[in-house]
Amino acid sequence: MERYAEQTQQEFEGWEEFYSKMVDEKLDHFKSEGRLFDIIYAQQFDREFLDYLCNLADMIRGLAKTKMGQEKLRNLLPHKRAMLYFVQPSTRTFLSFQTACYILGLSVSETRGTTTSSEVKGESPEDTIRTFASYVDLIVCRHPQAGFAEKMAWVLNQTERPVPVLNGGSGPDQHPTQALLDIYTLEREFYNVGGLDGKKIAMVGDLRRGRTVRSLSYLMKNYKDVELYFVSPDIFRMKDDIKSFLEKHNIPFHETDDFESIMPTVDAIYMTRIQDEYAESPSGKAETHPEFHFKTKHLAMIQPHCVILHPLPRRYEIEVTVDKDPRAAYWRQERCGMWIRAALIAHIFGVEQEISNEFS
Ligand code: CP
């Protein structure tokens, strides 16, 4: 067994060098014939693509309202198969990808842990992913390790069956398709107030280990005059790599631990959970930081158009009674994930024209 793992490692020599490159230097590696192929980093998306994808998601959403429209969508990709390789727990990302595949007619296989695959017998992740690629046309991957999806894309791109790899969350690093659904939600929620351009957005909670806020921060470079407020306990402050990126792109940001002070100012509040699955000590699992929770009394302090978001799952960061307020957008947000992921899959397989033809 060790021999095979070693052989795979030798075959794919060069990964460490590739992984250590600046993200901007390697984005072309994840394209095919000028189009996005693997989805690994939020930095892969520009404004044109984001606007286009939101529009495509709206079209899919519109078509799915009727039986005839649903049949048209299902007939787009019945010849394609997807694999959901989720070895870190997930409800929304897994289900929304699975449902997005069903909407477009793809058939879906899944593995939800390494204990039921031949990895138990010592098969390397590289060989495991190559095996998936033997049977399917698309792999969506969630993994506790940063860089895992990227490595799998890199491995497959050197084989005779380079199927697209979509990063469904890679450790505390990135969650690029969550950022897509967050943008789609924000644009929809701000539809009557000029869209996302010019808005003030607060990100609250565990910003250090929260991959959703990291990916969303990267996307802010695509929007005009956006201002960010990072609201967190000192130990969970946003990491320097994101702050350097924002500085480089002249995106103003403020850091504070006084949540209530910024509530009347901002247009959106993006709540996050303490990511204690990455805690370095058992005591780290008991932290709740109630001063960074959104409570019912706070509804009176925010603007009439302010949107409350959360990637979910929630624990106690938002009181359940807040859900009844129309500004609580997180249940709509998770549903947006299904539409934007369907749009992404439609784009990857090049069937977007068939969808837009339905509207011409
Ligand atoms: N937002 C999100 O990634 O949720 P899941 O962990 O349930 O997929």
XYZ file of N, CA, C and O in Angstrom, residues 24 214 217-222 226-228 230 237-255:
124
model
N -2.582 34.626 -8.115
C -2.749 35.260 -9.436
C -1.932 34.558 -10.524
O -2.313 34.538 -11.681
N -13.638 35.028 4.271
C -12.394 35.208 3.514
C -12.706 35.247 2.008
O -12.299 36.163 1.301
N -14.620 38.396 1.046
C -13.762 39.591 1.049
C -13.010 39.712 -0.286
O -12.873 40.810 -0.831
N -12.528 38.578 -0.796
C -11.827 38.635 -2.080
C -12.732 39.188 -3.190
O -12.284 39.926 -4.064
N -14.004 38.815 -3.145
C -14.903 39.245 -4.219
C -15.225 40.727 -4.169
O -15.693 41.303 -5.155
N -14.977 41.370 -3.056
C -15.333 42.787 -2.911
C -14.562 43.693 -3.858
O -14.963 44.816 -4.122
N -13.444 43.200 -4.381
C -12.671 44.021 -5.319
C -13.455 44.289 -6.609
O -13.124 45.169 -7.379
N -14.489 43.496 -6.834
C -15.291 43.637 -8.055
C -16.393 44.678 -7.947
O -17.100 44.921 -8.914
N -17.336 49.859 -2.103
C -17.769 49.025 -0.978
C -16.843 49.293 0.213
O -15.643 49.514 0.040
N -17.410 49.297 1.403
C -16.619 49.506 2.623
C -16.908 48.346 3.576
O -18.082 47.980 3.746
N -15.861 47.796 4.162
C -16.044 46.624 5.027
C -15.786 46.973 6.492
O -14.914 47.790 6.794
N -14.928 44.815 9.880
C -14.617 43.512 10.469
C -14.849 43.604 11.974
O -14.136 44.334 12.679
N -9.624 38.024 14.808
C -9.537 39.087 13.796
C -9.181 38.524 12.419
O -8.532 37.492 12.294
N -9.619 39.250 11.404
C -9.319 38.852 10.024
C -7.807 38.741 9.838
O -7.053 39.584 10.335
N -7.370 37.729 9.082
C -5.924 37.502 8.899
C -5.319 38.564 7.986
O -6.008 39.177 7.159
N -4.015 38.710 8.110
C -3.306 39.762 7.376
C -3.352 39.578 5.859
O -3.297 40.548 5.114
N -3.435 38.324 5.383
C -3.428 38.143 3.922
C -4.652 38.820 3.295
O -4.536 39.459 2.245
N -5.794 38.727 3.957
C -6.999 39.374 3.424
C -6.861 40.892 3.541
O -7.193 41.634 2.606
N -6.341 41.351 4.661
C -6.207 42.806 4.852
C -5.231 43.384 3.812
O -5.471 44.455 3.257
N -4.162 42.657 3.535
C -3.205 43.127 2.505
C -3.882 43.179 1.142
O -3.667 44.112 0.361
N -4.702 42.172 0.852
C -5.418 42.137 -0.427
C -6.336 43.362 -0.539
O -6.380 44.038 -1.573
N -7.051 43.672 0.528
C -7.977 44.815 0.500
C -7.206 46.119 0.331
O -7.615 47.008 -0.430
N -6.080 46.224 1.023
C -5.254 47.442 0.880
C -4.765 47.592 -0.554
O -4.833 48.669 -1.140
N -4.309 46.474 -1.120
C -3.791 46.495 -2.503
C -4.872 46.961 -3.489
O -4.581 47.640 -4.465
N -6.108 46.609 -3.201
C -7.200 46.964 -4.120
C -7.990 48.191 -3.652
O -9.087 48.442 -4.152
N -7.405 48.924 -2.698
C -8.018 50.174 -2.206
C -9.459 49.993 -1.723
O -10.332 50.817 -2.009
N -9.686 48.899 -1.033
C -11.023 48.679 -0.455
C -10.937 49.054 1.017
O -10.225 48.408 1.795
N -11.638 50.123 1.438
C -11.532 50.538 2.836
C -12.133 49.491 3.783
O -13.172 48.903 3.470
N -11.444 49.253 4.877
C -11.999 48.354 5.902
C -11.672 48.894 7.284
O -10.697 49.635 7.457
N -12.506 48.565 8.237
C -12.352 49.007 9.628
C -12.438 47.767 10.503
O -13.209 46.860 10.208
N -11.668 47.762 11.579
C -11.746 46.645 12.519
C -12.240 47.165 13.866
O -11.761 48.214 14.340
